[in-house]
Coordinates of C-alpha atoms and ligand atoms in Angstrom, one line a residue:
Chain A
M261 CA 4.9 -11.7 32.3
K262 CA 5.2 -9.2 29.5
A263 CA 6.6 -10.2 26.1
L264 CA 6.8 -8.9 22.5
V265 CA 4.5 -11.3 20.6
W266 CA 4.2 -11.8 16.8
H267 CA 0.7 -11.6 15.4
G268 CA 1.2 -11.2 11.7
T269 CA 3.0 -9.0 9.1
T270 CA 4.2 -5.8 10.8
D271 CA 2.0 -6.7 13.8
I272 CA 4.1 -7.1 17.0
R273 CA 2.5 -6.4 20.3
C274 CA 3.5 -6.2 24.0
D275 CA 1.2 -8.9 25.5
S276 CA 0.8 -10.5 28.8
V277 CA 1.7 -14.2 28.5
P278 CA 2.2 -17.1 31.0
D279 CA 5.7 -17.2 32.7
P280 CA 8.0 -19.9 31.3
R281 CA 8.8 -22.8 33.6
I282 CA 11.3 -25.6 33.5
E283 CA 10.0 -28.2 31.0
H284 CA 13.0 -30.4 30.8
P285 CA 15.8 -31.2 33.3
R286 CA 18.4 -29.5 31.0
D287 CA 16.4 -26.2 31.0
A288 CA 17.1 -23.0 32.9
I289 CA 15.0 -19.9 33.4
I290 CA 16.6 -16.5 33.2
K291 CA 15.3 -13.1 34.2
V292 CA 16.1 -10.9 31.3
T293 CA 18.0 -7.8 32.1
S294 CA 18.7 -6.7 28.5
C295 CA 17.7 -7.8 25.1
A296 CA 17.9 -6.3 21.6
I297 CA 16.1 -6.1 18.3
C298 CA 18.1 -7.6 15.4
G299 CA 18.0 -7.1 11.7
S300 CA 17.0 -10.8 11.5
D301 CA 13.9 -9.9 13.4
L302 CA 13.0 -7.5 10.6
H303 CA 12.7 -10.4 8.2
L304 CA 10.0 -11.8 10.6
Y305 CA 8.4 -8.4 11.1
D306 CA 8.1 -7.9 7.4
H307 CA 7.2 -11.6 7.1
F308 CA 9.8 -12.3 4.4
M309 CA 10.8 -15.4 6.4
P310 CA 8.0 -18.1 6.5
G311 CA 7.2 -20.3 9.5
M312 CA 5.9 -17.9 12.2
K313 CA 2.7 -18.5 14.0
S314 CA 0.5 -15.9 15.7
G315 CA 1.5 -15.9 19.4
D316 CA 5.2 -16.5 19.0
I317 CA 7.5 -14.6 21.3
M318 CA 10.2 -12.6 19.5
G319 CA 13.9 -12.1 20.3
H320 CA 17.2 -13.9 20.2
E321 CA 19.7 -11.4 21.6
T322 CA 19.3 -11.8 25.4
M323 CA 21.1 -11.7 28.7
G324 CA 20.2 -11.9 32.3
E325 CA 20.4 -13.7 35.6
V326 CA 19.6 -17.4 36.2
V327 CA 16.6 -17.7 38.4
D328 CA 15.9 -21.5 38.1
V329 CA 17.9 -24.5 36.9
G330 CA 16.7 -27.9 35.9
A331 CA 18.3 -31.0 37.6
E332 CA 20.6 -31.9 34.6
S333 CA 22.0 -28.4 34.2
K334 CA 22.9 -27.9 37.9
G335 CA 26.5 -28.8 37.5
K336 CA 27.1 -26.0 34.9
L337 CA 24.7 -23.3 36.1
K338 CA 23.4 -22.0 39.4
V339 CA 20.8 -19.5 40.4
G340 CA 22.3 -16.0 40.4
D341 CA 24.7 -16.7 37.5
R342 CA 25.1 -13.8 35.0
V343 CA 24.7 -15.1 31.5
V344 CA 24.5 -14.0 27.9
I345 CA 22.4 -16.4 25.8
P346 CA 23.6 -17.2 22.3
F347 CA 20.9 -17.1 19.6
T348 CA 21.7 -20.6 18.6
I349 CA 20.6 -23.4 20.9
I350 CA 23.3 -26.0 21.2
C351 CA 23.5 -29.5 22.7
G352 CA 27.3 -29.4 23.0
E353 CA 27.5 -33.2 22.3
C354 CA 26.6 -33.9 18.8
D355 CA 29.1 -34.4 16.0
Q356 CA 28.6 -30.8 14.7
C357 CA 28.8 -29.2 18.2
K358 CA 32.0 -31.1 18.8
R359 CA 33.5 -29.6 15.6
G360 CA 32.4 -26.1 16.7
N361 CA 29.7 -26.0 14.0
F362 CA 27.2 -24.9 16.6
S363 CA 24.7 -23.3 14.3
V364 CA 24.1 -26.7 12.6
C365 CA 23.7 -28.6 15.9
E366 CA 21.9 -31.8 15.1
R367 CA 19.8 -32.2 18.2
T368 CA 18.3 -28.9 19.4
N369 CA 15.8 -28.2 16.6
R370 CA 12.7 -30.0 17.7
N371 CA 11.2 -29.4 14.3
G372 CA 14.2 -30.8 12.6
H373 CA 12.1 -32.8 10.2
I374 CA 10.6 -29.6 8.8
A375 CA 14.0 -28.0 8.4
A376 CA 15.2 -31.1 6.7
K377 CA 12.4 -30.8 4.2
A378 CA 13.3 -27.2 3.4
F379 CA 17.1 -27.5 3.5
G380 CA 17.9 -31.2 3.2
H381 CA 19.2 -31.4 6.8
T382 CA 18.2 -30.0 10.1
T383 CA 20.0 -26.9 11.6
A384 CA 20.2 -25.8 15.2
G385 CA 17.2 -24.6 17.2
L386 CA 17.0 -20.8 17.4
F387 CA 15.3 -18.6 19.9
G388 CA 12.3 -16.6 18.7
Y389 CA 12.9 -17.5 15.1
T390 CA 10.2 -19.5 13.3
H391 CA 9.0 -23.0 13.6
L392 CA 11.5 -24.1 11.0
T393 CA 14.1 -23.7 13.7
G394 CA 12.2 -25.2 16.6
G395 CA 9.6 -22.6 17.4
Y396 CA 11.3 -21.7 20.7
A397 CA 10.0 -18.7 22.6
G398 CA 12.3 -15.7 22.3
G399 CA 13.9 -13.3 24.8
Q400 CA 12.1 -10.0 24.2
A401 CA 10.3 -10.7 27.4
E402 CA 10.7 -10.5 31.2
Y403 CA 11.8 -14.2 31.4
L404 CA 13.3 -16.7 29.0
R405 CA 13.3 -20.5 29.1
V406 CA 16.7 -21.7 27.9
P407 CA 16.7 -25.3 26.6
F408 CA 19.9 -27.3 26.8
A409 CA 21.0 -24.6 29.2
D410 CA 24.1 -26.5 30.4
A411 CA 25.6 -25.8 26.9
T412 CA 23.6 -22.8 25.7
H413 CA 25.0 -19.9 27.7
I414 CA 28.0 -17.7 28.0
K415 CA 29.0 -16.9 31.5
V416 CA 30.0 -13.3 32.0
P417 CA 31.7 -11.5 34.9
D418 CA 30.1 -8.9 37.1
G419 CA 31.4 -5.4 36.9
I420 CA 31.0 -4.9 33.2
P421 CA 27.7 -3.2 32.1
D422 CA 25.1 -5.2 30.1
E423 CA 25.6 -2.9 27.1
K424 CA 29.2 -4.1 26.6
L425 CA 28.3 -7.8 26.8
L426 CA 24.8 -8.2 25.3
F427 CA 26.0 -8.4 21.7
L428 CA 28.1 -11.5 22.4
S429 CA 24.7 -13.2 21.9
D430 CA 24.7 -12.5 18.2
I431 CA 25.9 -9.5 16.2
F432 CA 29.4 -9.2 17.6
P433 CA 30.3 -12.9 16.9
T434 CA 28.4 -12.6 13.6
G435 CA 30.4 -9.6 12.4
W436 CA 33.5 -11.4 13.7
Q437 CA 32.8 -14.7 12.0
A438 CA 32.1 -12.8 8.8
A439 CA 35.6 -11.3 9.0
V440 CA 37.2 -14.6 10.1
Q441 CA 35.6 -16.3 7.1
C442 CA 37.6 -13.9 5.0
D443 CA 40.9 -15.1 6.5
I444 CA 42.1 -11.5 6.3
Q445 CA 45.7 -10.9 5.2
P446 CA 47.5 -7.6 6.0
T447 CA 47.3 -6.7 2.3
D448 CA 43.6 -7.3 1.9
T449 CA 40.9 -4.8 1.1
V450 CA 37.6 -5.9 2.7
A451 CA 34.4 -4.5 1.2
I452 CA 31.3 -4.7 3.4
W453 CA 27.8 -4.3 2.1
G454 CA 25.3 -3.0 4.7
C455 CA 26.2 -0.7 7.7
G456 CA 23.5 -2.1 10.0
P457 CA 24.6 -3.5 13.3
V458 CA 26.1 -6.6 11.7
G459 CA 28.0 -4.5 9.2
Q460 CA 29.3 -2.2 11.9
M461 CA 30.6 -5.2 13.9
A462 CA 32.1 -6.7 10.7
I463 CA 34.0 -3.4 10.1
R464 CA 35.4 -3.4 13.6
S465 CA 36.3 -7.1 13.3
A466 CA 38.1 -6.5 10.0
I467 CA 40.1 -3.7 11.5
L468 CA 41.0 -5.8 14.6
L469 CA 42.1 -8.6 12.3
G470 CA 44.4 -6.1 10.5
A471 CA 42.9 -5.5 7.1
K472 CA 44.8 -3.0 5.0
Q473 CA 41.6 -1.2 3.9
V474 CA 37.9 -1.6 4.9
I475 CA 35.2 -0.2 2.6
A476 CA 31.6 0.0 3.8
I477 CA 28.5 0.4 1.6
D478 CA 25.0 1.7 2.6
R479 CA 22.8 4.7 1.9
V480 CA 21.7 5.8 5.3
P481 CA 23.9 8.8 6.3
E482 CA 24.0 8.1 10.0
R483 CA 25.1 4.5 9.4
L484 CA 27.8 5.6 6.9
A485 CA 29.0 8.1 9.5
M486 CA 29.3 5.4 12.1
A487 CA 31.1 3.1 9.6
E488 CA 33.6 5.9 9.0
A489 CA 34.1 6.3 12.7
G490 CA 35.0 2.6 12.8
G491 CA 37.8 3.2 10.2
A492 CA 36.0 2.4 7.0
V493 CA 36.0 4.3 3.7
T494 CA 32.3 4.7 2.7
I495 CA 30.3 4.4 -0.4
N496 CA 26.7 5.7 -0.6
F497 CA 25.0 3.4 -3.1
D498 CA 22.3 5.9 -3.8
E499 CA 24.7 8.5 -5.0
E500 CA 27.7 6.6 -6.4
S501 CA 28.3 3.5 -8.5
V502 CA 29.4 0.8 -6.1
I503 CA 31.3 -1.2 -8.7
E504 CA 33.2 1.9 -10.1
R505 CA 34.1 3.2 -6.6
L506 CA 35.3 -0.2 -5.4
N507 CA 37.5 -0.6 -8.5
E508 CA 38.9 2.9 -8.0
L509 CA 39.8 2.2 -4.4
T510 CA 41.6 -1.0 -5.3
N511 CA 43.5 0.2 -8.4
G512 CA 41.1 -1.7 -10.6
R513 CA 41.8 -5.0 -8.9
G514 CA 38.6 -5.4 -6.9
P515 CA 38.4 -6.1 -3.2
E516 CA 40.0 -9.4 -2.2
K517 CA 37.3 -10.1 0.4
C518 CA 33.6 -9.2 0.2
I519 CA 31.0 -9.4 3.0
D520 CA 27.3 -9.4 2.5
A521 CA 25.8 -7.9 5.8
V522 CA 22.5 -7.1 4.1
G523 CA 20.7 -10.3 3.3
M524 CA 17.4 -11.0 1.6
E525 CA 15.8 -7.6 1.8
A526 CA 18.5 -5.7 -0.2
H527 CA 17.5 -2.5 -1.8
A528 CA 18.8 -1.3 -5.1
T529 CA 18.6 2.0 -6.9
A530 CA 16.5 1.5 -10.0
T531 CA 18.7 -1.1 -11.7
I532 CA 17.2 -3.6 -14.1
D533 CA 18.0 -6.5 -11.9
S534 CA 16.3 -4.9 -8.8
M535 CA 13.1 -4.3 -10.7
Y536 CA 13.2 -7.9 -12.0
D537 CA 13.5 -9.1 -8.4
R538 CA 10.5 -7.0 -7.3
V539 CA 8.3 -8.4 -10.0
K540 CA 9.5 -12.0 -9.4
Q541 CA 8.9 -11.6 -5.7
A542 CA 5.4 -10.2 -6.2
T543 CA 4.6 -13.1 -8.4
M544 CA 6.0 -15.6 -5.9
M545 CA 8.6 -16.9 -8.3
E546 CA 11.5 -15.9 -6.1
T547 CA 11.7 -15.4 -2.3
D548 CA 14.8 -13.3 -1.8
R549 CA 16.4 -10.2 -3.4
P550 CA 20.0 -11.1 -4.1
H551 CA 21.2 -7.8 -5.5
V552 CA 24.2 -7.6 -3.2
L553 CA 25.3 -11.1 -4.0
R554 CA 25.3 -10.2 -7.7
E555 CA 27.4 -7.1 -7.1
M556 CA 29.9 -9.0 -4.9
A557 CA 30.4 -11.8 -7.3
Y558 CA 31.0 -9.3 -10.1
V559 CA 33.5 -7.0 -8.3
C560 CA 35.4 -9.5 -6.1
R561 CA 39.0 -10.0 -7.1
P562 CA 39.7 -13.4 -8.7
A563 CA 40.6 -16.1 -6.1
G564 CA 38.9 -13.9 -3.5
T565 CA 36.3 -14.8 -0.9
L566 CA 32.6 -14.0 -0.5
S567 CA 31.6 -14.1 3.1
I568 CA 27.8 -14.1 3.6
P569 CA 26.4 -13.5 7.1
G570 CA 23.3 -11.8 5.6
V571 CA 20.3 -14.2 6.0
Y572 CA 18.6 -15.8 3.0
G573 CA 15.6 -18.0 3.3
G574 CA 14.8 -19.7 0.0
L575 CA 15.3 -19.4 -3.7
L576 CA 17.5 -16.9 -5.5
D577 CA 17.5 -16.0 -9.1
K578 CA 20.1 -14.7 -11.6
I579 CA 23.2 -15.4 -9.5
P580 CA 26.2 -14.9 -11.8
F581 CA 27.6 -18.3 -11.1
G582 CA 29.7 -18.0 -14.2
A583 CA 31.7 -15.2 -12.5
I584 CA 32.0 -17.2 -9.2
M585 CA 33.2 -20.3 -11.0
N586 CA 35.5 -18.8 -13.5
K587 CA 37.1 -16.4 -11.0
G588 CA 37.5 -19.2 -8.5
L589 CA 35.8 -17.4 -5.7
T590 CA 35.4 -19.1 -2.3
I591 CA 31.9 -18.7 -0.7
R592 CA 31.5 -19.0 3.1
T593 CA 28.3 -18.5 4.9
G594 CA 26.1 -19.7 7.7
Q595 CA 24.3 -18.7 10.9
T596 CA 27.0 -17.8 13.4
H597 CA 28.6 -20.5 15.6
V598 CA 28.4 -18.1 18.5
N599 CA 30.0 -20.1 21.3
R600 CA 33.0 -20.9 19.1
W601 CA 34.2 -17.3 19.3
T602 CA 32.8 -15.8 22.5
D603 CA 35.6 -16.7 25.0
D604 CA 38.1 -15.0 22.7
L605 CA 35.8 -12.0 22.1
L606 CA 35.0 -11.5 25.8
R607 CA 38.7 -11.3 26.4
R608 CA 39.0 -8.6 23.7
I609 CA 36.2 -6.6 25.3
E610 CA 37.9 -6.9 28.7
D611 CA 41.2 -6.0 27.2
G612 CA 39.7 -2.8 25.7
Q613 CA 40.4 -3.7 22.1
I614 CA 36.7 -3.1 21.4
D615 CA 33.6 -1.9 23.1
P616 CA 30.5 -3.1 21.2
S617 CA 28.1 -0.7 23.0
F618 CA 29.1 2.0 20.4
V619 CA 26.3 0.7 18.2
I620 CA 23.4 1.3 20.6
T621 CA 21.3 4.3 19.6
H622 CA 18.0 3.6 21.5
T623 CA 17.2 2.1 24.8
V624 CA 13.6 1.5 25.6
S625 CA 11.1 -0.5 27.8
L626 CA 9.2 -3.6 26.6
D627 CA 6.0 -1.5 26.1
E628 CA 7.9 0.7 23.6
G629 CA 9.2 -2.3 21.7
P630 CA 6.5 -2.6 19.0
D631 CA 7.0 1.0 18.0
M632 CA 10.8 0.6 17.9
Y633 CA 10.4 -2.2 15.4
K634 CA 9.1 0.3 13.0
V635 CA 11.6 3.0 13.8
F636 CA 14.5 0.5 13.4
R637 CA 13.1 -0.9 10.1
D638 CA 12.5 2.5 8.7
K639 CA 15.8 3.8 10.0
Q640 CA 14.1 6.8 11.5
D641 CA 15.6 9.0 14.2
G642 CA 19.1 7.8 13.4
C643 CA 18.2 4.3 14.7
I644 CA 20.9 1.7 14.4
K645 CA 20.5 -0.6 17.4
V646 CA 17.7 -0.9 19.9
V647 CA 18.2 -2.3 23.4
I648 CA 15.2 -3.2 25.4
K649 CA 15.2 -3.2 29.2
P650 CA 12.3 -5.4 30.4
Chain B
M163 CA 9.0 6.0 3.5
R164 CA 12.1 4.0 4.3
Y165 CA 15.2 6.0 4.5
E166 CA 16.6 9.4 4.1
T167 CA 19.5 11.2 2.4
E168 CA 21.0 14.6 2.7
R169 CA 18.8 15.9 -0.1
T170 CA 15.5 14.5 1.0
R171 CA 16.3 15.5 4.6
R172 CA 16.5 19.1 3.4
R173 CA 13.1 18.7 1.7
G174 CA 11.6 17.1 4.8
H175 CA 10.8 14.0 2.9
A176 CA 12.3 10.7 3.8
D177 CA 11.9 8.8 0.6
T178 CA 14.3 9.4 -2.3
A179 CA 12.5 7.0 -4.7
T180 CA 9.3 9.0 -4.7
D181 CA 11.4 12.1 -4.8
T182 CA 13.2 11.0 -7.9
L183 CA 9.8 10.0 -9.5
A184 CA 8.5 13.5 -8.7
R185 CA 11.5 15.2 -10.4
G186 CA 11.1 12.8 -13.4
L187 CA 7.5 14.0 -13.7
G188 CA 8.6 17.6 -13.4
L189 CA 11.0 17.1 -16.3
F190 CA 8.3 15.3 -18.3
S191 CA 6.0 18.3 -17.8
I192 CA 8.5 20.7 -19.1
A193 CA 9.3 18.5 -22.2
L194 CA 5.6 18.0 -23.0
G195 CA 4.9 21.7 -22.5
I196 CA 7.7 22.7 -24.9
A197 CA 6.3 20.3 -27.5
E198 CA 2.8 21.8 -27.1
I199 CA 4.1 25.4 -27.5
A200 CA 6.5 24.7 -30.3
A201 CA 4.3 22.6 -32.5
P202 CA 0.6 23.2 -31.6
R203 CA -0.4 23.0 -35.3
A204 CA 1.2 19.6 -35.8
L205 CA -0.4 18.3 -32.7
A206 CA -3.8 19.6 -33.6
R207 CA -3.6 18.1 -37.0
A208 CA -2.6 14.7 -35.6
L209 CA -5.5 14.7 -33.2
G210 CA -8.1 16.1 -35.6
M211 CA -8.4 19.1 -33.4
K212 CA -7.9 21.9 -36.0
G213 CA -8.8 25.3 -34.6
Q214 CA -7.7 24.5 -31.1
E215 CA -4.0 25.4 -31.5
G216 CA -4.4 28.2 -29.1
L217 CA -5.8 25.9 -26.4
I218 CA -3.0 23.4 -27.0
A219 CA -0.3 26.1 -26.6
G220 CA -2.1 27.3 -23.5
Y221 CA -1.9 23.8 -22.0
G222 CA 1.8 23.9 -22.9
V223 CA 2.3 27.0 -20.8
R224 CA 0.5 25.2 -17.9
E225 CA 2.7 22.1 -18.2
I226 CA 5.9 24.2 -18.1
A227 CA 4.7 26.2 -15.1
T228 CA 3.8 23.0 -13.2
G229 CA 7.2 21.4 -14.2
I230 CA 9.1 24.4 -12.9
G231 CA 7.0 24.3 -9.7
I232 CA 7.9 20.7 -9.1
L233 CA 11.6 21.2 -9.7
A234 CA 12.0 24.5 -7.9
S235 CA 9.8 24.1 -4.8
K236 CA 10.9 22.8 -1.5
D237 CA 7.9 20.5 -1.4
P238 CA 6.6 19.2 -4.7
T239 CA 3.4 17.7 -3.3
P240 CA 0.9 20.4 -4.3
W241 CA 2.5 20.7 -7.7
I242 CA 2.1 17.0 -8.3
W243 CA -1.6 17.2 -7.3
G244 CA -1.7 20.1 -9.9
R245 CA -0.4 17.6 -12.5
V246 CA -3.3 15.2 -11.5
A247 CA -5.8 18.0 -12.1
G248 CA -4.1 18.9 -15.4
D249 CA -4.3 15.3 -16.5
G250 CA -8.1 15.4 -15.9
L251 CA -8.3 18.5 -18.0
D252 CA -6.3 16.9 -20.8
L253 CA -8.4 13.7 -20.7
A254 CA -11.6 15.8 -20.8
T255 CA -10.3 17.8 -23.8
L256 CA -9.2 14.8 -25.7
A257 CA -12.6 13.2 -25.0
T258 CA -14.3 16.0 -26.9
A259 CA -12.2 15.1 -29.9
L260 CA -13.8 11.6 -29.9
E261 CA -17.2 13.1 -30.6
G262 CA -18.5 13.5 -34.1
K263 CA -16.8 12.3 -37.2
N264 CA -13.2 12.9 -36.3
P265 CA -11.1 10.8 -38.8
K266 CA -8.1 10.8 -36.3
K267 CA -10.1 9.1 -33.6
G268 CA -7.4 6.3 -33.5
N269 CA -4.7 8.8 -32.6
V270 CA -6.9 10.4 -30.0
G271 CA -7.4 7.0 -28.4
I272 CA -3.6 6.4 -28.3
A273 CA -3.1 9.9 -26.7
M274 CA -5.7 9.2 -24.1
A275 CA -4.1 5.9 -23.2
A276 CA -0.8 7.6 -22.8
V277 CA -2.2 10.4 -20.6
A278 CA -4.1 7.8 -18.5
G279 CA -0.8 6.0 -17.9
V280 CA 0.9 9.2 -16.8
T281 CA -2.1 10.0 -14.6
A282 CA -1.7 6.8 -12.8
L283 CA 2.0 7.7 -12.0
D284 CA 0.9 11.2 -11.0
V285 CA -1.7 9.9 -8.6
Y286 CA 0.7 7.3 -7.1
C287 CA 3.4 9.9 -6.6
A288 CA 1.0 12.5 -5.1
Q289 CA -0.5 10.0 -2.7
T290 CA 2.9 8.7 -1.5
L291 CA 4.1 12.3 -1.0
S292 CA 1.0 13.3 0.8
R293 CA 1.3 10.4 3.2
E294 CA 4.7 11.6 4.4
S295 CA 4.9 13.8 7.4
P296 CA 5.0 17.5 6.4
H297 CA 7.3 18.2 9.3
P298 CA 11.0 18.6 8.5
L299 CA 13.1 15.7 9.7
P300 CA 15.0 16.3 13.0
P301 CA 18.7 17.2 12.5
M302 CA 21.0 14.3 11.9
Q303 CA 22.5 12.5 14.9
D304 CA 26.2 12.8 15.1
Y305 CA 27.9 9.4 15.3
S306 CA 31.4 10.5 14.3
G307 CA 32.7 9.7 17.8
R308 CA 31.3 6.2 18.0
T309 CA 34.5 4.4 17.0
G310 CA 34.0 1.3 19.2
Y311 CA 37.7 1.3 20.1
P312 CA 38.2 2.5 23.7
R313 CA 41.9 2.9 23.2
G314 CA 41.7 4.5 19.8
I315 CA 41.8 2.9 16.3
E316 CA 45.6 2.9 16.1
Q317 CA 45.8 0.6 19.1
S318 CA 43.0 -1.7 17.8
H319 CA 44.1 -1.9 14.2
G320 CA 45.6 -5.4 13.9
A321 CA 45.2 -6.0 17.6
A322 CA 43.7 -9.4 16.8
R323 CA 46.4 -10.5 14.5
D324 CA 47.2 -13.0 17.3
F325 CA 44.0 -14.7 16.4
E326 CA 44.6 -18.0 14.6
V327 CA 42.0 -18.5 11.8
P328 CA 40.7 -22.1 12.2
P329 CA 41.8 -24.5 9.4
D330 CA 38.2 -24.8 8.1
F331 CA 37.9 -21.1 7.6
R332 CA 41.3 -20.5 5.9
T333 CA 41.7 -19.5 2.3
P334 CA 42.9 -22.6 0.4
E335 CA 46.7 -22.5 0.4
A336 CA 46.8 -22.7 -3.4
L337 CA 44.7 -19.6 -3.8
R338 CA 46.6 -17.4 -1.4
P339 CA 49.4 -16.2 -3.7
Y340 CA 46.8 -14.8 -6.1
T341 CA 45.2 -12.5 -3.6
Q342 CA 48.4 -11.0 -2.3
P343 CA 50.1 -8.3 -4.3
E344 CA 53.6 -9.0 -3.1
A345 CA 53.4 -12.6 -3.9
P346 CA 55.6 -13.9 -6.8
R347 CA 54.0 -13.4 -10.1
H348 CA 54.4 -17.0 -11.1
P349 CA 54.1 -19.1 -8.0
Q350 CA 56.5 -22.0 -8.4
P351 CA 55.0 -25.4 -7.8
S352 CA 56.9 -27.1 -5.0
M353 CA 58.4 -30.3 -6.4
Ligands
LIG702 N1 24.5 -15.1 10.0 C1 24.0 -14.8 11.2 O1 24.1 -15.6 12.1 C2 23.3 -13.5 11.3 C3 23.1 -13.0 12.6 C4 22.5 -11.7 12.7 C5 22.0 -11.1 11.6 N2 22.2 -11.7 10.4 C6 21.7 -11.0 9.2 O2 22.6 -10.0 8.8 C7 21.9 -9.0 8.0 C8 22.1 -7.6 8.6 O3 21.6 -7.5 9.9 P1 21.5 -6.1 10.6 O4 21.0 -6.3 12.0 O5 22.7 -5.3 10.4 O6 20.2 -5.5 9.7 P2 19.8 -4.1 9.2 O7 18.6 -4.3 8.4 O8 19.8 -3.0 10.3 O9 21.0 -3.6 8.1 C9 21.0 -3.9 6.8 C10 21.6 -2.7 6.1 O10 21.8 -3.0 4.8 C11 21.6 -1.8 4.0 N3 21.4 -2.1 2.6 C12 20.2 -2.5 2.0 N4 20.4 -2.7 0.7 C13 21.7 -2.5 0.5 C14 22.5 -2.6 -0.7 N5 22.0 -2.9 -1.9 N6 23.9 -2.3 -0.6 C15 24.4 -2.0 0.6 N7 23.7 -1.9 1.8 C16 22.3 -2.2 1.7 C17 20.5 -1.1 4.7 O11 20.4 0.3 4.4 C18 20.8 -1.4 6.2 O12 21.5 -0.4 6.8 C19 20.4 -9.4 8.1 O13 20.1 -10.2 6.9 C20 20.4 -10.3 9.3 O14 19.3 -11.3 9.2 C21 22.8 -12.9 10.3
LIG703 ZN1 20.2 -11.7 15.2
LIG704 ZN1 24.8 -30.3 19.0

């Protein structure tokens, strides 16, 4: 089959690879009908995130049709079922899965011992996302092997196009969880850094959850325009002071809830701290660029919440923990517990409260995938979300 | 390079950081040019280049012209390359002041080091600009209609207030009053 394969920094190719087969009785194989490129994939493309090996298949936002089911998954899935595959692989039985903390499932990461070295404990296995999280083949391919398939799927009805359902795999529940983590009150201002796909979903989620005011921050004009369409007031961080504008828009109080939908590759207009990060990163003394975290901690209203769906990989420097501690801020973060939210979100899509397909700007074939990584990363051609049709 | 804004889009360049650097170099050119025209004698004295005041003032005119070119043109690339050439000329001229028994050799060395530093910036800026596509960027996509709310934002705003935030995601009860404006100013402890 054809698949998008990682070969090194900014080197992803469309290769021919062996078709996946059932390796374990809980597996299923799906024929991929749609998949997408995620901002998290860019951390691999740019090789900010360690733990990839040449030959790894990319992709963790996948949906399709079941074409083969292992013996132990037969009760839950059958050939022909239409499924969206969450990016977190879950066993459904461990202590964390039972609590709904699916992204820290204790069983599905077959390289759990490596993760435990890096993070102190294992986290869930992820599709197409480094050997730290199991080294499982991803879904930017014609077929995908789904381990623990009896638990790791979201059944979706026929009659709704792929485009409306695909993002249940990751970005919609991620934006949703980011907003839920804020425990939004009708009086809240929610400020969201980053208007990429995750930020866009967080904006819509905050509106659905009834925030008084949503403010979105980025510097790419098309993304800011899409944020505005979703009901956000926008700030272009290249042209305005983020802190000043946020204080203006909240009568000097600061936003009650702040969401970091940017993560470790944050950009900053020539501020001292951003140059400091560049130098530290170049000299390997720091792995991530926490500019957004610093801004959030500083501007957030005392007793407020910092919600962090943006991905970080390692060590961060110069975090104003004094501000966080003395202002009594709550921090909530994590990879998304996708299956915890998807029943509810599917209902909201069916109900017409939201249609997540608004974010798709490009639809391409697998062959065009490698080029689209660059277009997406460089935000060329108004690119916000790429869907691939294998 | 990585992104575009309204301003760079007009210029056909996608990278504001390099754009800003180019404008910085343009302003620097003008400032240096004014200094060279205003005080050629003081400069000549400091560098042990007496008799070359005319040349220095001439270089000042060149700097100002280049600076205006950078700031006023739609595409600063050729003008930045012009700065690189000018830097070469400056360095060559300064090198002549190192010959013979110039008592101000130390100052000349400092001046050459400074020019070399700016030259490095000029070359970096010129190369980065040259790598960019000379074609103007395509017009901006219009995403103003992409709301994501099939029934309109009024219908969707607050539509999920029926959602019950799970206990492990809730703001601690004790902190709630402080983040809500209509809460009592001094929350009473319940006793
Ligand atoms: N927690 C999860 O489970 C989960 C799931 C999916 C994605 N993510 C993460 O969410 C983040 C965003 O994903 P995406 O797909 O939207 O990526 P993206 O790269 O398309 O979007 C990031 C956006 O942030 C903007 N940005 C950069 N620096 C900024 C700054 N200083 N201030 C404000 N905005 C800034 C960029 O211009 C860009 O539009 C990534 O870190 C991704 O890995 C997390
Ligand atoms: Zn993702
Ligand atoms: Zn589990």
